XYZ file of C-alpha atoms in Angstrom:
350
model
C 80.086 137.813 100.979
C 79.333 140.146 97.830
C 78.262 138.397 94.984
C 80.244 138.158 91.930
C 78.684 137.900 88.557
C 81.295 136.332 85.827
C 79.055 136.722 82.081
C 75.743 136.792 83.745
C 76.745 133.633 86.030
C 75.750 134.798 89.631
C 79.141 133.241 91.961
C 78.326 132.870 95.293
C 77.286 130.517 98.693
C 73.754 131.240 97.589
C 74.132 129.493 94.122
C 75.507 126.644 92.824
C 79.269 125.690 92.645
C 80.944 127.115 90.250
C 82.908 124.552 88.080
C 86.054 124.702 86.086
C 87.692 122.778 83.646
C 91.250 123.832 83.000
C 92.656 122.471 79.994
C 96.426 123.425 80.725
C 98.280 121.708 77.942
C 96.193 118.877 77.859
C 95.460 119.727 74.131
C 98.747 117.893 72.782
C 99.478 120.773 70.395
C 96.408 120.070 68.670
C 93.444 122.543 68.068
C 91.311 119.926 67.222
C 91.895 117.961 70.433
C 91.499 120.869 72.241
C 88.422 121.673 70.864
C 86.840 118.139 71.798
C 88.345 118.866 75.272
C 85.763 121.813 75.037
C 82.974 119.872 74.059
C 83.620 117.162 76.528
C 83.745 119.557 79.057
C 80.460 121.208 78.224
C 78.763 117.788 78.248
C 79.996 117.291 81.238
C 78.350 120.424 82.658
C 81.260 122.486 83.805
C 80.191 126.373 83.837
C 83.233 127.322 82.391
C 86.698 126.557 80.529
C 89.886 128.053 81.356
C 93.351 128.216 79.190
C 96.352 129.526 79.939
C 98.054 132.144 77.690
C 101.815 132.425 77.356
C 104.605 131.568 75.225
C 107.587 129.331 75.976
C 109.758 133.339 75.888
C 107.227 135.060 77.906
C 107.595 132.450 80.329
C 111.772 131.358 80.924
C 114.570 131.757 78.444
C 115.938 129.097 76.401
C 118.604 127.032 78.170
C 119.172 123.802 79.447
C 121.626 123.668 81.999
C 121.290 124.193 86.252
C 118.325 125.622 87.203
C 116.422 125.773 83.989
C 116.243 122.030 84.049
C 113.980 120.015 85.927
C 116.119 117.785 88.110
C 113.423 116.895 91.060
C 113.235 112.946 89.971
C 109.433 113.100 91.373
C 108.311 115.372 89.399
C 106.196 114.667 86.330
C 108.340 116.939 84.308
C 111.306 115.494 84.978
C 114.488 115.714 82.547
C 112.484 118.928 81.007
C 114.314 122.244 80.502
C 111.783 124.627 81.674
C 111.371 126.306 78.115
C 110.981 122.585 76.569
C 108.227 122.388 79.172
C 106.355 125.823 78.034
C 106.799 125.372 74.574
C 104.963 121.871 74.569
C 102.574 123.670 77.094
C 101.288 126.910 75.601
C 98.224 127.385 73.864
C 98.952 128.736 70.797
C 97.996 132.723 70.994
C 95.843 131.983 67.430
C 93.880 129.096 68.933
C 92.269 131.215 71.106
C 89.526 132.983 69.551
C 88.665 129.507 68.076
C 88.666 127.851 71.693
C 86.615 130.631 72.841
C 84.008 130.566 70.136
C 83.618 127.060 70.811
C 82.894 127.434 74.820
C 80.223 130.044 73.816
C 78.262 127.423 71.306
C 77.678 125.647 74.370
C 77.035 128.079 76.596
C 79.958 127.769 78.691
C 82.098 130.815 79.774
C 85.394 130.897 78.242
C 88.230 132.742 80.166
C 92.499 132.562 80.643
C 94.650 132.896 83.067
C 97.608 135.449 81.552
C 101.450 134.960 82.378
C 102.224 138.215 81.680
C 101.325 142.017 80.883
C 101.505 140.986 76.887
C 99.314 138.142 77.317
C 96.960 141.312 79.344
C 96.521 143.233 76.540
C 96.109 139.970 73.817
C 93.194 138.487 76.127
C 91.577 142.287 76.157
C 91.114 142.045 72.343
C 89.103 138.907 72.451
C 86.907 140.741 75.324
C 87.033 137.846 78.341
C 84.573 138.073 81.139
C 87.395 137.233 83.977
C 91.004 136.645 84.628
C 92.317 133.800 86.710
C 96.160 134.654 88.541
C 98.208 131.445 89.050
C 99.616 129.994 92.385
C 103.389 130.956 90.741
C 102.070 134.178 89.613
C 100.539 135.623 92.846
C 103.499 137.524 94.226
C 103.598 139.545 90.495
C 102.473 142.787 91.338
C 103.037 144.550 88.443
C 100.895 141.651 86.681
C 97.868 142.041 89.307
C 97.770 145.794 88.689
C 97.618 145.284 85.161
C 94.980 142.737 85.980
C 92.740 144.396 88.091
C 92.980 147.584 85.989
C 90.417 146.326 83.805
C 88.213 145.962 86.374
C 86.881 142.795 85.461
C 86.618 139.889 88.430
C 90.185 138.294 89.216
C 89.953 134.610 90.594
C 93.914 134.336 92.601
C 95.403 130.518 93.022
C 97.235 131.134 96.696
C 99.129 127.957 96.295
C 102.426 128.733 98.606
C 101.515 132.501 99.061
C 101.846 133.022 103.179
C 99.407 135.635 104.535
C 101.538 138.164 104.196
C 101.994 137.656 100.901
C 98.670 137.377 99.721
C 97.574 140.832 102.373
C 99.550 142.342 99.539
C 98.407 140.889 96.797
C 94.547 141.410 97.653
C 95.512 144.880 98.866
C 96.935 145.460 95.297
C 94.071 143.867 93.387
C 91.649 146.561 95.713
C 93.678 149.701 95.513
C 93.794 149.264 91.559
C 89.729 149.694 91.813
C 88.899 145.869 91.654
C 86.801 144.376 93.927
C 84.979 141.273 92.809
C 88.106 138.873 94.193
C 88.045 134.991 95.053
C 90.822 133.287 95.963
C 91.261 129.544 95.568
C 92.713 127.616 97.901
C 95.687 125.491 96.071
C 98.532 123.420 96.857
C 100.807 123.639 94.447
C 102.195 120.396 94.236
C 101.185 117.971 91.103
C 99.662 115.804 91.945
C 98.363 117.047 95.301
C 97.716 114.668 98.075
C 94.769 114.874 100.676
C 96.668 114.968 103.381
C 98.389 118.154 102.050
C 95.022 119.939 100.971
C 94.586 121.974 104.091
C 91.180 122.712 103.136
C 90.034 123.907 106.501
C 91.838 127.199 105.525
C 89.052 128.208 103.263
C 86.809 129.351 105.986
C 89.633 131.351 107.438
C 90.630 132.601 104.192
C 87.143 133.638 103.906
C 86.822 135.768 107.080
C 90.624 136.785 106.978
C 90.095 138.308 103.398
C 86.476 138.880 103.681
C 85.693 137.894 99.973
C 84.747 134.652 98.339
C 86.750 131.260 98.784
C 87.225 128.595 96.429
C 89.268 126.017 95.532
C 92.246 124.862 92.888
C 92.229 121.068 93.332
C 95.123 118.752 91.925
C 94.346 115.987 94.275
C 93.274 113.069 91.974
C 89.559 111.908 92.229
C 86.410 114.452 93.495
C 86.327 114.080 97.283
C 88.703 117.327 98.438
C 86.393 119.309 95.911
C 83.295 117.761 97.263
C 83.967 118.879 100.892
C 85.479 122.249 100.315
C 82.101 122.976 99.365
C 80.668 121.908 102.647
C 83.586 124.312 104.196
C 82.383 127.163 101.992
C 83.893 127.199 98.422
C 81.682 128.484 96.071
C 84.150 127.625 92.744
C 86.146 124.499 92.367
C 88.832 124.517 89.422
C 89.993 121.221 88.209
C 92.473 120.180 85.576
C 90.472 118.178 82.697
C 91.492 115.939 79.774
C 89.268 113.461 77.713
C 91.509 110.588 78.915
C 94.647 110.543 81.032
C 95.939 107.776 78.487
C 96.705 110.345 75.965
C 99.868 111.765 77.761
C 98.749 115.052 78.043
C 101.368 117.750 79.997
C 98.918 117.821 83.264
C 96.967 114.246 82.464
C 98.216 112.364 85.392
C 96.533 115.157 87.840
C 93.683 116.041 85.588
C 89.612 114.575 85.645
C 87.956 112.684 82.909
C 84.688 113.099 81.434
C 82.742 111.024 83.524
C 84.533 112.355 86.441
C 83.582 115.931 85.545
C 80.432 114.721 85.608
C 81.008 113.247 89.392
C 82.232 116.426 90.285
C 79.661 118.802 88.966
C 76.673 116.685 90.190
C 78.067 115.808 93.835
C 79.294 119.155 94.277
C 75.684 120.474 93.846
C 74.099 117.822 96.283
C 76.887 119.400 99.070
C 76.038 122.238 98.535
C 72.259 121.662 98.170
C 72.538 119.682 101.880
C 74.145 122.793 103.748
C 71.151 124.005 103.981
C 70.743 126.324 107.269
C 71.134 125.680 110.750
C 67.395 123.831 111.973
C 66.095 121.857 114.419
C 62.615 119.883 114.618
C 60.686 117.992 111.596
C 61.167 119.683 108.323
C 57.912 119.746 106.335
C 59.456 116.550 104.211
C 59.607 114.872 107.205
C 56.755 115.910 109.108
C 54.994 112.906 107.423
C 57.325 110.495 108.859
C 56.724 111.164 112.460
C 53.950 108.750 112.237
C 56.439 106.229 112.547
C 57.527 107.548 115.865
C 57.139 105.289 118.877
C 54.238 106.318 121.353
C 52.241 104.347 124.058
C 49.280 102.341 123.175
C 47.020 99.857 124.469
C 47.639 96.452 123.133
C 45.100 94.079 124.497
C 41.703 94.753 125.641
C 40.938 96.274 128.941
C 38.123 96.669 131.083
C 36.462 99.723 133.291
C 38.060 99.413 136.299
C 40.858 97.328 135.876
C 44.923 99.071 136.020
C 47.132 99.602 133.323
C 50.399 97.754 133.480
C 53.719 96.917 131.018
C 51.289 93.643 129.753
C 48.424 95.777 128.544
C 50.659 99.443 127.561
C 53.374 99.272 125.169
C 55.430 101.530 123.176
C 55.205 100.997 120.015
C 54.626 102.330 116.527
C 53.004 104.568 114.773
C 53.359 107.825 116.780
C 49.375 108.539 117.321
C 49.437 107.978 120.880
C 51.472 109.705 124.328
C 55.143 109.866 123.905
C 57.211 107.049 125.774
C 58.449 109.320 128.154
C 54.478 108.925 129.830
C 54.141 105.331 129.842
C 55.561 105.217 133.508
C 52.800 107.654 134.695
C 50.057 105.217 133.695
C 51.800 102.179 135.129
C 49.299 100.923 138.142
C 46.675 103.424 136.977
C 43.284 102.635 136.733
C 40.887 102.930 133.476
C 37.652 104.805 133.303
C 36.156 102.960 130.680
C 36.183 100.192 128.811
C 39.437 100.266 125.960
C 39.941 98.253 122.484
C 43.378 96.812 121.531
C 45.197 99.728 119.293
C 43.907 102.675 121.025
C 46.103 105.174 121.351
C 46.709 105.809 124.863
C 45.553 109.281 126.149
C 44.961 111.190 129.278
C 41.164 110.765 128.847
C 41.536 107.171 129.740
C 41.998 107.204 133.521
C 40.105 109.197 136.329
């Protein structure tokens, strides 16, 4: 697959994972918080942070009755009118430069995913590298267009989306001129469970939509994300807070710093062992086959006399005839007169 380059960060299955933190509204309506979310997440090596720009009236209107309230008892939102919800939510449009200026300190790519076209033309201003389209959002065409019309690289949630759905919404993305597409795998459920992950449909994903896969992980703790590498995935979004004890609007679903830290480090070593497909000692392990078993001869024997399962033996190191011969010298006799630990050879018999 083509690679994609996101602020000079090369995205592909010949580099690295690419790692995520989404900060959601895990900031608690405070700037400062969020900004130590930032720093966290920069210590704990994620490539980039992502926020989500909207308001609470770009997002639902304001009522709380029937369907604008949350009534599914399971959820973690539960008793929440959906504008309640987004307005304790949002990232406040003003934070963002601030956020963003904070990211590129440390080095770390700072990008949003927008709700809506205003949000479009606000994250334009402040120049981001990428967009990111949500699970909810990717049946919005008119939002993709507007997306993909700056031509920048759009990373697409497909939590829900059926094939169909998301043929169109790639087709749109392409016929607006953009090209540089990944799609993350996501279930949109919060929190996700393993069983429910599905993650085998990255490699289809892949070859059905012929650009890169990754993945949108609200399963709690790093093991999906560590095998959707193994099945391809070459970015792995996960929802991050400094501690889940501080209540934040996604905490329940969302890593801590040390867990970052899992993440980022075993994601590389998965990706690191894919390797390519190969047979036969590696050059690391070409010094091992020493310890190989092969036939040798382990007691003294004299010219004349026949080799038997009392004076051959496999054993280690490797220095001598595979095992597989030991048979053929069985009732043999010897040339020449041999010393206990010599390798056994075809020399050694007429």
């Amino acid at each position: 697959m083509e690679i994609i380059e996101i602020a000079g960060r090369k995205i592909g299955q010949k580099f690295k994972p690419f790692i995520i933190a989404e900060m959601s509204g895990n900031h608690n309506q405070s700037l400062e918080h969020a900004l130590a979310i930032v720093d966290a997440a920069a210590k704990s090596g994620a490539d980039a942070l992502k926020i989500q720009t909207y308001t609470a009236d770009t997002m639902t209107i304001n009522l709380r009755k029937n369907e604008f309230l949350i009534s599914n008892k399971e959820s973690l939102w539960h008793g929440y009118s959906l504008h309640d919800l987004y307005q304790k939510a949002h990232t406040p449009w003003e934070w963002h430069e601030a956020i963003f200026q904070r990211c590129k300190k440390h080095g770390m790519i700072a990008f949003s995913t927008p709700f809506d076209e205003t949000a479009v033309d606000f994250l334009e201003t402040l120049n981001v590298p990428c967009y990111k389209i949500a699970s909810f959002e990717n049946i919005d065409l008119p939002l993709i267009r507007k997306v993909a019309a700056t031509g920048k690289p759009i990373i697409i949630s497909t939590g829900m989306a059926t094939i169909a759905e998301l043929d169109e919404t790639v087709s749109t993305v392409r016929k607006s001129g953009c090209n540089n597409i990944i799609l993350l795998k996501c279930t949109s459920s919060y929190p996700a469970s393993p069983e429910n992950s599905n993650i085998l449909t990255i490699a289809h994903m892949r070859d059905l939509f012929q650009c890169q896969i990754g993945l949108s992980d609200h399963t709690l703790g790093i093991g999906v994300a560590v095998a959707s590498i193994t099945l391809g995935a070459t970015i792995i979004e996960k929802h991050f807070t400094l501690s889940r004890s501080d209540g934040g609007i996604d905490a329940a679903f969302s890593l801590e710093p040390a867990e970052m830290q899992s993440l980022v480090i075993e994601t590389e070593r998965a990706w690191k062992a894919l390797g390519c497909i190969y047979y036969g000692a590696t050059e690391k392990e070409k010094s091992s086959l020493i310890f190989r078993r092969s036939v040798y001869v382990v007691e003294d024997i004299k010219q004349g006399e026949i080799f038997s399962n009392t004076n051959l033996r496999a054993i280690r190191p490797g220095l001598g005839m595979p095992p597989k011969y030991l048979e053929q010298f069985l009732g043999k006799k010897v040339n020449q007169d041999i010393k206990k630990g010599t390798p056994l050879s075809w020399e050694l018999i007429s």
